[in-house]
Coordinates of C-alpha atoms in Angstrom, one line a residue:
Chain A
M80 CA -144.5 -58.5 -2.9
Q81 CA -147.7 -56.4 -2.5
R82 CA -149.8 -59.3 -1.5
A83 CA -147.3 -60.5 1.0
W84 CA -147.4 -56.9 2.6
L85 CA -151.1 -56.8 2.5
A86 CA -151.3 -60.3 4.2
V87 CA -149.3 -59.0 7.0
A88 CA -151.4 -56.0 7.3
M89 CA -154.6 -57.9 7.3
L90 CA -153.7 -60.5 10.0
P91 CA -154.6 -58.4 13.0
L92 CA -157.7 -57.1 11.3
L93 CA -158.9 -60.6 10.6
A94 CA -158.2 -61.5 14.1
Q95 CA -160.5 -58.9 15.0
G96 CA -163.4 -59.8 12.8
A97 CA -164.1 -63.1 14.5
V98 CA -167.3 -64.0 12.3
N99 CA -166.7 -62.5 9.1
T100 CA -163.9 -64.2 6.9
D101 CA -164.2 -61.6 4.1
A102 CA -161.2 -59.3 4.8
L103 CA -162.7 -56.5 2.7
S104 CA -165.8 -56.2 5.1
V105 CA -163.6 -56.3 8.4
K106 CA -164.2 -53.1 10.2
P107 CA -161.5 -50.8 8.9
R108 CA -159.3 -48.9 11.3
T109 CA -158.0 -45.5 11.5
M110 CA -154.6 -44.4 12.3
A111 CA -155.9 -43.4 15.8
D112 CA -157.4 -47.0 16.2
V113 CA -154.1 -48.6 15.4
I114 CA -152.2 -46.4 17.8
A115 CA -154.7 -47.0 20.6
A116 CA -154.5 -50.8 20.0
S117 CA -150.7 -50.9 20.0
S118 CA -148.6 -52.5 22.9
S119 CA -145.4 -51.5 24.4
A120 CA -143.5 -53.9 22.2
D121 CA -144.6 -51.6 19.2
W122 CA -142.4 -48.9 20.6
R123 CA -138.7 -48.3 21.2
S124 CA -137.0 -45.5 23.3
L125 CA -134.8 -43.0 21.8
D126 CA -131.2 -44.1 22.4
P127 CA -129.4 -41.3 24.2
Q128 CA -126.3 -42.2 22.5
N129 CA -127.8 -41.6 19.1
T130 CA -130.0 -38.5 20.0
L131 CA -129.3 -34.8 19.6
Y132 CA -130.8 -31.8 21.3
L133 CA -130.6 -28.6 19.3
E134 CA -131.2 -25.9 21.7
L135 CA -132.8 -22.7 20.0
P136 CA -133.9 -19.6 21.6
S137 CA -137.7 -20.8 20.9
G138 CA -136.9 -24.3 22.6
R139 CA -135.5 -27.8 21.9
V140 CA -135.5 -29.7 18.5
V141 CA -134.9 -33.5 19.1
I142 CA -132.9 -35.3 16.3
E143 CA -132.5 -39.0 16.1
L144 CA -129.2 -40.1 14.5
N145 CA -129.2 -43.2 12.4
P146 CA -125.6 -44.5 12.3
A147 CA -126.5 -47.5 10.2
F148 CA -126.2 -45.7 6.9
A149 CA -123.4 -43.2 7.5
P150 CA -121.5 -44.3 10.5
R151 CA -118.3 -42.2 9.7
H152 CA -120.5 -39.0 9.4
V153 CA -122.6 -39.8 12.6
A154 CA -119.4 -40.5 14.5
N155 CA -117.8 -37.2 13.3
I156 CA -121.1 -35.3 14.3
K157 CA -120.9 -36.7 17.6
T158 CA -117.3 -35.8 18.1
L159 CA -118.1 -32.3 17.0
V160 CA -121.1 -32.1 19.3
H161 CA -119.2 -33.5 22.1
E162 CA -116.5 -30.8 21.9
H163 CA -119.3 -28.1 21.7
Y164 CA -118.4 -27.1 18.0
F165 CA -121.9 -25.9 17.4
D166 CA -122.5 -23.8 20.5
A167 CA -123.2 -20.2 19.4
T168 CA -123.2 -21.2 15.7
A169 CA -126.3 -20.2 13.9
I170 CA -129.0 -21.2 11.3
V171 CA -127.7 -19.3 8.3
R172 CA -130.0 -20.6 5.6
A173 CA -133.8 -21.0 5.3
Q174 CA -135.1 -21.8 1.7
D175 CA -138.8 -22.1 1.4
N176 CA -139.9 -25.6 0.3
F177 CA -136.4 -27.0 0.7
V178 CA -134.1 -26.8 3.7
V179 CA -132.8 -25.0 6.8
Q180 CA -129.2 -25.2 7.4
W181 CA -126.9 -24.4 10.2
S182 CA -123.1 -24.0 10.4
D183 CA -120.4 -21.7 11.7
P184 CA -121.1 -18.4 10.1
S185 CA -117.4 -17.3 10.5
N186 CA -116.2 -20.8 9.1
T187 CA -113.1 -20.4 11.2
R188 CA -113.7 -22.8 14.2
P189 CA -111.2 -25.5 14.8
L190 CA -112.5 -29.0 14.1
G191 CA -110.9 -30.2 17.3
S192 CA -110.7 -34.0 17.2
A193 CA -113.2 -34.3 14.3
Q194 CA -112.1 -35.3 10.8
K195 CA -111.9 -32.6 8.2
T196 CA -113.0 -34.9 5.1
L197 CA -115.0 -38.0 5.3
D198 CA -115.3 -40.7 2.4
A199 CA -118.7 -40.5 1.0
E200 CA -121.6 -42.6 2.6
F201 CA -124.6 -41.9 0.3
S202 CA -125.7 -45.5 0.2
R203 CA -124.8 -48.8 1.8
S204 CA -125.1 -52.6 1.2
A205 CA -128.8 -53.7 1.3
N206 CA -127.7 -57.2 2.4
D207 CA -128.5 -58.1 5.9
L208 CA -130.6 -54.9 6.4
A209 CA -133.9 -55.4 7.8
F210 CA -136.2 -53.5 5.2
T211 CA -139.8 -53.2 5.7
V212 CA -141.1 -52.9 2.0
L213 CA -143.9 -50.4 1.0
P214 CA -145.9 -51.9 -1.7
D215 CA -146.6 -48.8 -3.8
P216 CA -144.8 -47.3 -6.6
D217 CA -142.2 -44.6 -6.1
S218 CA -141.2 -41.8 -8.4
Y219 CA -137.5 -42.1 -7.7
A220 CA -136.5 -45.6 -6.7
P221 CA -137.3 -49.2 -7.4
E222 CA -138.3 -50.1 -4.0
V223 CA -139.0 -47.9 -0.8
G224 CA -139.7 -48.7 2.7
F225 CA -138.4 -48.4 6.2
V226 CA -135.4 -49.2 8.2
D227 CA -135.7 -49.0 11.9
G228 CA -138.0 -46.1 11.8
F229 CA -136.4 -44.3 8.9
P230 CA -137.8 -43.9 5.3
A231 CA -135.3 -45.7 2.9
A232 CA -134.9 -46.9 -0.6
R233 CA -133.4 -50.2 -2.0
E234 CA -132.2 -51.3 -5.4
A235 CA -132.0 -55.1 -6.1
R236 CA -129.7 -54.7 -9.0
T237 CA -126.9 -53.0 -7.0
H238 CA -127.7 -54.5 -3.7
L239 CA -127.6 -51.1 -2.3
A240 CA -129.9 -49.3 0.2
W241 CA -130.0 -45.6 1.3
L242 CA -132.1 -43.2 3.4
V243 CA -134.4 -40.8 1.4
H244 CA -135.0 -37.3 1.7
C245 CA -138.4 -36.9 3.4
Y246 CA -139.6 -34.0 5.4
S247 CA -137.6 -33.6 8.7
M248 CA -134.6 -35.7 7.6
V249 CA -131.2 -34.3 8.5
G250 CA -128.3 -34.3 6.1
V251 CA -124.8 -33.3 5.8
G252 CA -124.0 -30.3 3.6
R253 CA -121.1 -30.5 1.3
D254 CA -119.3 -28.7 -1.6
N255 CA -118.8 -30.3 -4.9
D256 CA -116.3 -33.0 -3.8
V257 CA -118.0 -36.0 -2.5
D258 CA -115.7 -36.2 0.7
S259 CA -116.2 -32.4 1.4
G260 CA -118.9 -32.9 3.9
N261 CA -117.8 -33.4 7.5
G262 CA -120.8 -32.6 9.5
T263 CA -120.0 -29.1 10.3
E264 CA -122.9 -28.1 8.1
L265 CA -126.3 -29.8 8.7
Y266 CA -129.6 -29.3 6.9
V267 CA -133.1 -30.3 7.7
V268 CA -135.8 -30.9 4.9
I269 CA -138.7 -28.3 5.5
G270 CA -140.8 -28.9 2.3
Q271 CA -141.6 -31.2 -0.4
A272 CA -139.3 -34.2 -0.4
P273 CA -136.2 -33.2 -2.4
R274 CA -135.6 -36.8 -3.4
Q275 CA -133.2 -35.7 -6.3
L276 CA -130.5 -35.3 -3.3
D277 CA -130.8 -39.0 -2.5
R278 CA -127.6 -40.9 -3.0
N279 CA -125.8 -37.4 -3.5
V280 CA -125.4 -36.8 0.2
A281 CA -125.2 -38.4 3.6
L282 CA -128.4 -38.5 5.5
V283 CA -127.6 -39.0 9.2
G284 CA -131.0 -38.7 11.0
R285 CA -134.3 -37.0 11.4
V286 CA -136.1 -34.5 13.5
V287 CA -138.4 -36.3 15.8
A288 CA -139.7 -33.3 17.9
G289 CA -139.7 -29.6 17.6
M290 CA -139.8 -29.5 13.8
E291 CA -142.1 -26.6 13.8
Q292 CA -139.2 -24.3 15.3
L293 CA -137.3 -24.9 12.0
S294 CA -140.1 -24.9 9.4
T295 CA -141.4 -21.6 10.7
L296 CA -138.2 -19.8 10.5
K297 CA -138.2 -16.5 8.4
R298 CA -136.8 -17.5 4.9
G299 CA -133.5 -16.0 3.8
T300 CA -133.7 -13.7 0.8
A301 CA -130.2 -14.2 -0.5
A302 CA -129.4 -16.9 -3.1
L303 CA -130.5 -20.4 -1.9
G304 CA -132.2 -18.9 1.1
Y305 CA -129.2 -17.7 3.0
Y306 CA -129.8 -14.7 5.1
E307 CA -128.4 -11.5 3.8
K308 CA -127.8 -10.0 7.3
P309 CA -126.2 -11.7 10.4
E310 CA -129.0 -10.5 12.4
E311 CA -131.6 -12.5 10.6
R312 CA -129.9 -15.7 11.6
T313 CA -131.1 -17.7 14.5
V314 CA -128.5 -18.4 17.1
I315 CA -127.9 -22.0 18.1
N316 CA -127.5 -22.0 21.8
S317 CA -126.0 -25.6 21.9
L318 CA -126.2 -28.9 20.2
R319 CA -125.7 -31.8 22.7
L320 CA -125.7 -35.6 22.8
A321 CA -128.6 -36.7 25.0
A322 CA -126.3 -38.9 26.8
D323 CA -124.1 -35.9 27.8
V324 CA -127.3 -34.1 29.2
P325 CA -128.4 -35.0 32.8
E326 CA -131.2 -37.6 32.9
A327 CA -133.7 -35.1 34.3
Q328 CA -133.2 -32.6 31.4
R329 CA -133.6 -35.2 28.8
S330 CA -136.7 -35.4 26.4
H331 CA -138.2 -38.9 26.9
L332 CA -139.7 -40.1 23.6
E333 CA -140.7 -43.2 22.1
I334 CA -140.7 -44.0 18.3
M335 CA -143.1 -46.6 16.8
R336 CA -141.3 -49.5 15.5
T337 CA -141.4 -49.9 11.7
D338 CA -141.0 -53.8 11.6
T339 CA -144.1 -54.7 13.3
H340 CA -147.7 -55.8 12.3
T341 CA -148.9 -52.7 14.2
F342 CA -146.9 -50.6 11.7
A343 CA -148.2 -52.3 8.9
D344 CA -151.7 -51.7 10.0
L345 CA -150.8 -48.1 10.5
V346 CA -149.5 -47.8 7.0
E347 CA -152.6 -49.6 5.5
S348 CA -154.7 -47.0 7.6
R349 CA -153.0 -44.3 5.8
R350 CA -153.1 -45.9 2.4
N351 CA -156.9 -46.2 2.5
R352 CA -158.1 -43.6 4.7
R353 CA -161.3 -44.7 6.5
D354 CA -162.4 -41.4 8.1
E355 CA -166.0 -40.6 6.9
W356 CA -164.4 -37.4 5.3
Y357 CA -162.6 -39.4 2.8
K358 CA -164.7 -40.4 -0.3
V359 CA -161.9 -41.7 -2.6
P360 CA -159.3 -43.7 -0.7
A361 CA -156.1 -43.3 -2.4
G362 CA -155.3 -47.0 -2.1
R363 CA -151.4 -46.1 -2.1
I364 CA -149.0 -44.0 -0.3
D365 CA -145.9 -42.2 -0.8
V366 CA -142.9 -43.1 1.4
C367 CA -142.8 -39.7 2.6
N368 CA -146.3 -39.4 3.5
V369 CA -146.2 -42.4 6.0
P370 CA -146.3 -40.9 9.5
L371 CA -143.3 -42.1 11.7
V372 CA -145.1 -41.7 15.1
V373 CA -143.3 -40.2 18.0
R374 CA -144.8 -39.9 21.5
P375 CA -143.7 -39.1 25.1
R376 CA -142.6 -42.2 26.8
P377 CA -145.6 -43.4 29.0
Chain B
M113 CA -144.9 -42.4 -23.9
Q114 CA -141.7 -42.0 -22.3
R115 CA -139.7 -42.0 -25.4
A116 CA -142.1 -39.5 -27.0
W117 CA -141.6 -37.2 -24.0
L118 CA -137.7 -37.5 -24.3
A119 CA -137.9 -36.9 -28.0
V120 CA -139.7 -33.6 -27.4
A121 CA -137.1 -32.9 -24.6
M122 CA -134.1 -33.7 -26.7
L123 CA -135.0 -31.8 -29.8
P124 CA -133.6 -28.3 -28.7
L125 CA -130.6 -30.0 -27.2
L126 CA -129.9 -31.7 -30.5
A127 CA -130.3 -28.3 -32.4
Q128 CA -127.7 -26.9 -30.1
G129 CA -125.1 -29.5 -30.5
A130 CA -124.3 -29.1 -34.2
V131 CA -121.6 -31.5 -34.5
N132 CA -122.3 -34.2 -32.1
T133 CA -125.2 -36.4 -33.1
D134 CA -125.0 -38.6 -29.8
A135 CA -127.7 -37.1 -27.5
L136 CA -125.9 -38.2 -24.5
S137 CA -122.7 -36.2 -25.3
V138 CA -124.8 -32.9 -26.0
K139 CA -123.9 -30.3 -23.5
P140 CA -126.4 -30.7 -20.7
R141 CA -128.3 -27.6 -19.7
T142 CA -129.4 -26.5 -16.1
M143 CA -132.7 -24.9 -15.4
A144 CA -131.1 -21.5 -15.4
D145 CA -129.8 -22.2 -18.9
V146 CA -133.3 -23.1 -20.2
I147 CA -134.8 -20.2 -18.6
A148 CA -132.2 -17.9 -20.0
A149 CA -132.9 -19.3 -23.4
S150 CA -136.6 -19.1 -23.2
S151 CA -138.6 -16.6 -25.5
S152 CA -141.6 -14.5 -24.7
A153 CA -143.8 -17.3 -26.1
D154 CA -142.8 -19.6 -23.6
W155 CA -144.5 -17.2 -20.9
R156 CA -148.0 -16.2 -20.2
S157 CA -149.2 -13.3 -18.0
L158 CA -151.6 -13.8 -15.2
D159 CA -155.1 -13.2 -16.0
P160 CA -156.6 -10.5 -13.5
Q161 CA -159.9 -12.2 -13.9
N162 CA -158.4 -15.3 -12.3
T163 CA -155.8 -13.8 -10.0
L164 CA -156.5 -13.2 -6.3
Y165 CA -154.5 -10.9 -4.0
L166 CA -154.6 -12.2 -0.3
E167 CA -153.4 -9.1 1.6
L168 CA -151.8 -10.0 5.1
P169 CA -150.1 -7.8 7.4
S170 CA -146.9 -9.2 6.2
G171 CA -147.6 -8.3 2.6
R172 CA -149.4 -9.7 -0.5
V173 CA -149.9 -13.5 -1.5
V174 CA -150.8 -13.8 -5.0
I175 CA -153.1 -16.7 -6.0
E176 CA -153.8 -18.0 -9.6
L177 CA -157.3 -19.5 -9.9
N178 CA -157.9 -22.3 -12.4
P179 CA -161.4 -22.4 -13.4
A180 CA -160.9 -25.5 -15.7
F181 CA -161.2 -28.0 -13.1
A182 CA -163.8 -26.5 -10.3
P183 CA -165.7 -23.9 -12.3
R184 CA -168.6 -23.7 -9.8
H185 CA -166.3 -23.5 -6.9
V186 CA -163.9 -20.7 -8.6
A187 CA -167.2 -18.7 -9.5
N188 CA -168.4 -18.9 -6.0
I189 CA -164.9 -17.7 -4.6
K190 CA -164.9 -14.9 -7.1
T191 CA -168.4 -13.8 -5.8
L192 CA -167.5 -14.1 -2.2
V193 CA -164.3 -12.1 -3.0
H194 CA -166.1 -9.6 -5.1
E195 CA -168.6 -8.9 -2.1
H196 CA -165.7 -8.6 0.3
Y197 CA -166.6 -11.7 2.2
F198 CA -162.9 -12.4 3.3
D199 CA -162.0 -8.8 4.5
A200 CA -161.0 -9.0 8.3
T201 CA -161.4 -12.7 8.3
A202 CA -158.3 -14.7 9.5
I203 CA -156.0 -17.6 9.1
V204 CA -157.3 -19.8 11.7
R205 CA -155.2 -22.9 11.2
A206 CA -151.5 -23.8 10.4
Q207 CA -150.7 -27.3 10.8
D208 CA -147.1 -28.3 10.2
N209 CA -146.2 -30.2 7.1
F210 CA -149.8 -29.9 5.9
V211 CA -151.8 -26.9 5.3
V212 CA -152.7 -23.4 6.5
Q213 CA -156.6 -22.5 6.2
W214 CA -158.6 -19.2 6.4
S215 CA -162.2 -18.6 7.2
D216 CA -164.6 -16.4 9.0
P217 CA -163.7 -17.3 12.6
S218 CA -167.2 -16.4 13.8
N219 CA -168.8 -18.4 11.0
T220 CA -171.6 -16.0 10.9
R221 CA -171.0 -13.8 7.9
P222 CA -173.7 -13.7 5.3
L223 CA -172.8 -15.6 2.0
G224 CA -174.5 -12.6 0.0
S225 CA -174.9 -13.7 -3.6
A226 CA -172.7 -16.7 -3.1
Q227 CA -174.1 -20.2 -3.2
K228 CA -174.3 -22.1 0.2
T229 CA -173.7 -25.4 -1.2
L230 CA -171.9 -26.5 -4.5
D231 CA -171.9 -29.9 -6.1
A232 CA -168.6 -31.8 -6.0
E233 CA -165.8 -30.8 -8.4
F234 CA -163.1 -33.2 -7.4
S235 CA -162.3 -34.4 -11.0
R236 CA -163.5 -33.8 -14.5
S237 CA -163.3 -35.3 -17.9
A238 CA -159.8 -35.7 -19.4
N239 CA -161.2 -35.6 -22.9
D240 CA -160.1 -32.5 -24.8
L241 CA -157.9 -31.4 -22.0
A242 CA -154.4 -30.4 -23.1
F243 CA -152.3 -32.5 -20.7
T244 CA -148.5 -32.5 -20.7
V245 CA -147.4 -35.9 -19.4
L246 CA -144.6 -36.5 -17.0
P247 CA -142.9 -39.9 -18.0
D248 CA -142.1 -40.9 -14.4
P249 CA -144.0 -43.2 -12.2
D250 CA -146.3 -41.7 -9.5
S251 CA -147.2 -43.1 -6.2
Y252 CA -150.7 -42.1 -6.4
A253 CA -152.0 -41.8 -10.1
P254 CA -151.6 -43.7 -13.2
E255 CA -150.5 -40.6 -15.0
V256 CA -149.3 -37.3 -13.9
G257 CA -148.4 -34.1 -15.7
F258 CA -149.4 -30.4 -16.3
V259 CA -152.4 -28.6 -17.4
D260 CA -151.8 -24.9 -18.2
G261 CA -149.3 -24.4 -15.5
F262 CA -151.0 -26.7 -12.9
P263 CA -149.8 -30.1 -11.7
A264 CA -152.5 -32.7 -12.4
A265 CA -153.1 -36.3 -12.8
R266 CA -155.1 -38.5 -15.4
E267 CA -156.7 -41.8 -15.4
A268 CA -157.2 -43.5 -19.0
R269 CA -159.7 -46.1 -17.5
T270 CA -162.2 -43.4 -16.3
H271 CA -161.2 -40.5 -18.7
L272 CA -160.9 -38.4 -15.7
A273 CA -158.4 -35.7 -14.8
W274 CA -157.9 -33.7 -11.7
L275 CA -155.5 -31.3 -10.0
V276 CA -153.0 -32.8 -7.5
H277 CA -152.1 -31.4 -4.0
C278 CA -148.7 -30.1 -4.3
Y279 CA -146.9 -27.5 -2.3
S280 CA -148.5 -24.1 -2.7
M281 CA -151.9 -25.5 -4.1
V282 CA -155.1 -23.9 -2.9
G283 CA -158.2 -26.0 -2.0
V284 CA -161.7 -25.6 -0.7
G285 CA -162.2 -26.9 2.8
R286 CA -165.3 -29.0 3.2
D287 CA -167.1 -30.9 6.1
N288 CA -168.1 -34.6 5.5
D289 CA -170.7 -34.1 2.8
V290 CA -169.2 -33.7 -0.5
D291 CA -171.3 -30.7 -1.3
S292 CA -170.3 -28.9 2.0
G293 CA -167.4 -26.9 0.5
N294 CA -168.6 -23.6 -0.9
G295 CA -165.3 -21.6 -0.9
T296 CA -165.7 -19.8 2.4
E297 CA -162.8 -22.0 3.8
L298 CA -159.7 -22.0 1.8
Y299 CA -156.5 -24.0 2.5
V300 CA -153.0 -23.8 1.1
V301 CA -150.5 -26.8 1.2
I302 CA -147.3 -25.9 3.2
G303 CA -145.7 -29.3 3.4
Q304 CA -145.1 -32.7 1.8
A305 CA -147.8 -33.1 -0.9
P306 CA -150.9 -34.5 0.7
R307 CA -151.8 -36.5 -2.2
Q308 CA -154.4 -38.7 -0.4
L309 CA -156.7 -35.5 -0.5
D310 CA -156.6 -35.7 -4.5
R311 CA -160.1 -36.3 -5.8
N312 CA -161.6 -35.7 -2.2
V313 CA -161.7 -32.0 -2.4
A314 CA -161.9 -29.1 -5.1
L315 CA -158.5 -27.7 -6.0
V316 CA -159.1 -24.1 -7.4
G317 CA -155.5 -22.7 -7.8
R318 CA -152.1 -22.3 -6.4
V319 CA -150.0 -19.6 -4.7
V320 CA -147.5 -18.1 -7.3
A321 CA -145.9 -15.4 -5.2
G322 CA -145.6 -14.7 -1.4
M323 CA -145.9 -18.3 -0.3
E324 CA -143.3 -17.9 2.5
Q325 CA -145.7 -15.5 4.3
L326 CA -147.9 -18.8 4.7
S327 CA -145.4 -21.3 5.2
T328 CA -143.6 -19.5 8.1
L329 CA -146.8 -18.8 10.0
K330 CA -146.7 -20.0 13.7
R331 CA -148.3 -23.5 13.8
G332 CA -151.4 -23.8 15.8
T333 CA -151.4 -26.1 18.8
A334 CA -154.9 -27.2 19.1
A335 CA -156.2 -30.3 17.1
L336 CA -155.4 -30.2 13.4
G337 CA -153.2 -27.2 13.8
Y338 CA -156.0 -24.7 14.6
Y339 CA -155.0 -21.8 16.8
E340 CA -156.0 -22.1 20.5
K341 CA -156.5 -18.4 21.0
P342 CA -158.0 -15.9 18.8
E343 CA -155.0 -13.5 19.0
E344 CA -152.7 -16.2 17.5
R345 CA -154.7 -16.0 14.2
T346 CA -153.4 -13.8 11.3
V347 CA -155.9 -11.2 10.2
I348 CA -156.6 -11.1 6.4
N349 CA -156.8 -7.4 5.6
S350 CA -158.5 -8.3 2.3
L351 CA -158.8 -10.8 -0.5
R352 CA -159.3 -9.1 -3.9
L353 CA -159.7 -10.1 -7.6
A354 CA -156.8 -8.4 -9.4
A355 CA -159.3 -7.2 -11.9
D356 CA -161.0 -5.2 -9.1
V357 CA -157.6 -3.7 -8.1
P358 CA -156.3 -0.5 -9.9
E359 CA -153.7 -1.5 -12.5
A360 CA -151.0 0.5 -10.8
Q361 CA -151.4 -1.7 -7.6
R362 CA -151.5 -4.9 -9.4
S363 CA -148.5 -7.6 -9.2
H364 CA -147.3 -8.2 -12.8
L365 CA -146.4 -11.6 -13.1
E366 CA -145.6 -14.2 -15.7
I367 CA -145.9 -17.9 -15.5
M368 CA -143.9 -20.3 -17.6
R369 CA -146.2 -22.3 -19.9
T370 CA -146.1 -26.0 -19.5
D371 CA -147.0 -27.1 -23.1
T372 CA -143.8 -26.1 -24.7
H373 CA -140.6 -27.5 -25.7
T374 CA -138.9 -25.1 -23.2
F375 CA -140.9 -26.5 -20.5
A376 CA -139.9 -30.0 -21.5
D377 CA -136.4 -28.9 -21.5
L378 CA -136.7 -27.5 -18.0
V379 CA -138.3 -30.6 -16.5
E380 CA -135.5 -32.7 -18.2
S381 CA -133.0 -30.4 -16.5
R382 CA -134.5 -31.4 -13.2
R383 CA -135.0 -35.0 -13.9
N384 CA -131.2 -35.2 -14.4
R385 CA -129.5 -32.4 -12.6
R386 CA -126.3 -31.3 -14.4
D387 CA -124.9 -29.0 -11.8
E388 CA -121.3 -30.2 -10.7
W389 CA -122.8 -30.9 -7.3
Y390 CA -125.0 -33.8 -8.4
K391 CA -123.1 -37.1 -8.6
V392 CA -126.0 -39.3 -9.1
P393 CA -128.8 -37.7 -11.3
A394 CA -132.2 -39.1 -10.3
G395 CA -133.3 -39.7 -13.9
R396 CA -136.9 -39.2 -12.7
I397 CA -138.9 -36.6 -10.9
D398 CA -142.0 -36.3 -8.9
V399 CA -144.8 -34.2 -10.3
C400 CA -144.7 -32.0 -7.1
N401 CA -140.8 -31.5 -7.5
V402 CA -141.1 -29.9 -11.0
P403 CA -140.8 -26.2 -10.6
L404 CA -143.6 -24.1 -12.0
V405 CA -141.6 -21.0 -12.7
V406 CA -143.0 -17.6 -11.8
R407 CA -141.1 -14.2 -12.8
P408 CA -142.0 -10.5 -12.9
R409 CA -143.3 -9.5 -16.3
P410 CA -140.5 -8.0 -18.1

């Protein structure tokens, strides 16, 4: 597995090094080199049908939804959003090195057409799922990698795959019952990847722009980082599906694909940093340290 | 190794379960249970000679220095601090999901008695170093664990050990030359553990209180998260050694020791979360997800 990955990663490098056939002496590339050499085929645009705009007083946070892992949860969130459930709700929790979370503080809003309970979607079949494997060991899962731009894990024994809790991932808060999360409480990871949550909760997307508006929020001082006073909360002006927003008001972003040679090169450029500053290349990388690159659409 | 660790971790549990000798059915303990059952011998007080107080307009950040890994760097920082080098300097950089960093923005302050260059101290001999091994795989190092309350890694092949870049760890910024870090630029990790920095830089301590004052700082918008305008910086009122501060003004904190059965129990309580909320215990943990517990001195 590791050699196959490296083979993919090395191919473009070898193509560059016309004379020298020793892969180790091929000119190493930095992430900036890899991105600069990418082609339009290495990128995909955000799908307005799977993009949310969280509008805060400080500006817009863009979330990409991934319906491939938790389709019922994503559909329910889109129903809630379409019916303006979250408008004038609030960020009620900010726990340092863990998550921020929003919901209806009064917990009284009607759910409209949305479902009140949803069966758990904490993992899914790995069969027929295009999975780009990372060759390095992981502390939590037998195999980690990427599915369509999202960090994920896979287990051969059970044939299951699941999204993993990296920085900026978006999940569905729930109570103790596995079917108690319905999308009315959403959280975003703002610290060290809390991978113990993997397979215990439905992950539905990730923040692809505006993350610093969440990560810099004042931390709550009550238990679990909840705010003690209502006035400490951040009001959510609205949460909208991009498709419901006029074209001129949309954020036009591209995501680097994770199933390409370019992405393999990018990962390799981060496994072994070539900047002059680095003296001991790690030679490995954690799935949550791999940059999932976003840029304005050219 | 793994079984030895589990044996240590299970001993107190078995002692509790008087009747049932099946370890799996012994009443599981949460982290709160473990802490509640700890004795005074499980804790140590911060040493005023190795504790820094970073005084910001928002309050005090407490840093524990660890001179065992980078003694020259720690000594130089203490010299700088003792001669008030950092007073009225500033936090000049806050890069989301990476680090905050402070230094003299004018880069003109005299170094006083401090050294201008220091030989690299990026790792040290692992021989004769009390190292509590974590049994789980790590993405970056052959072996990870804890040394006197700090997260660390170890390599049998080279007999080397080093501190690792977890959230809240404090390191010495440097330029490209390995001896170019002298302690006048210090950074703190505020995001996903940037473990690629391990063995490339001198880690000297970690923030043990007040971390949220750094993690919530407005992010800089220039390259690498530097602030574009001087007025965006956070002024450092002072940086003092606790021993130089009157007793009545000190922060009296205790750190849970990491070489005890209680700590092994705590790690196990986080490897396999027993709270009713968790449905799939991870069974493993990343070194940077293990809580290094701090409390006010009783």
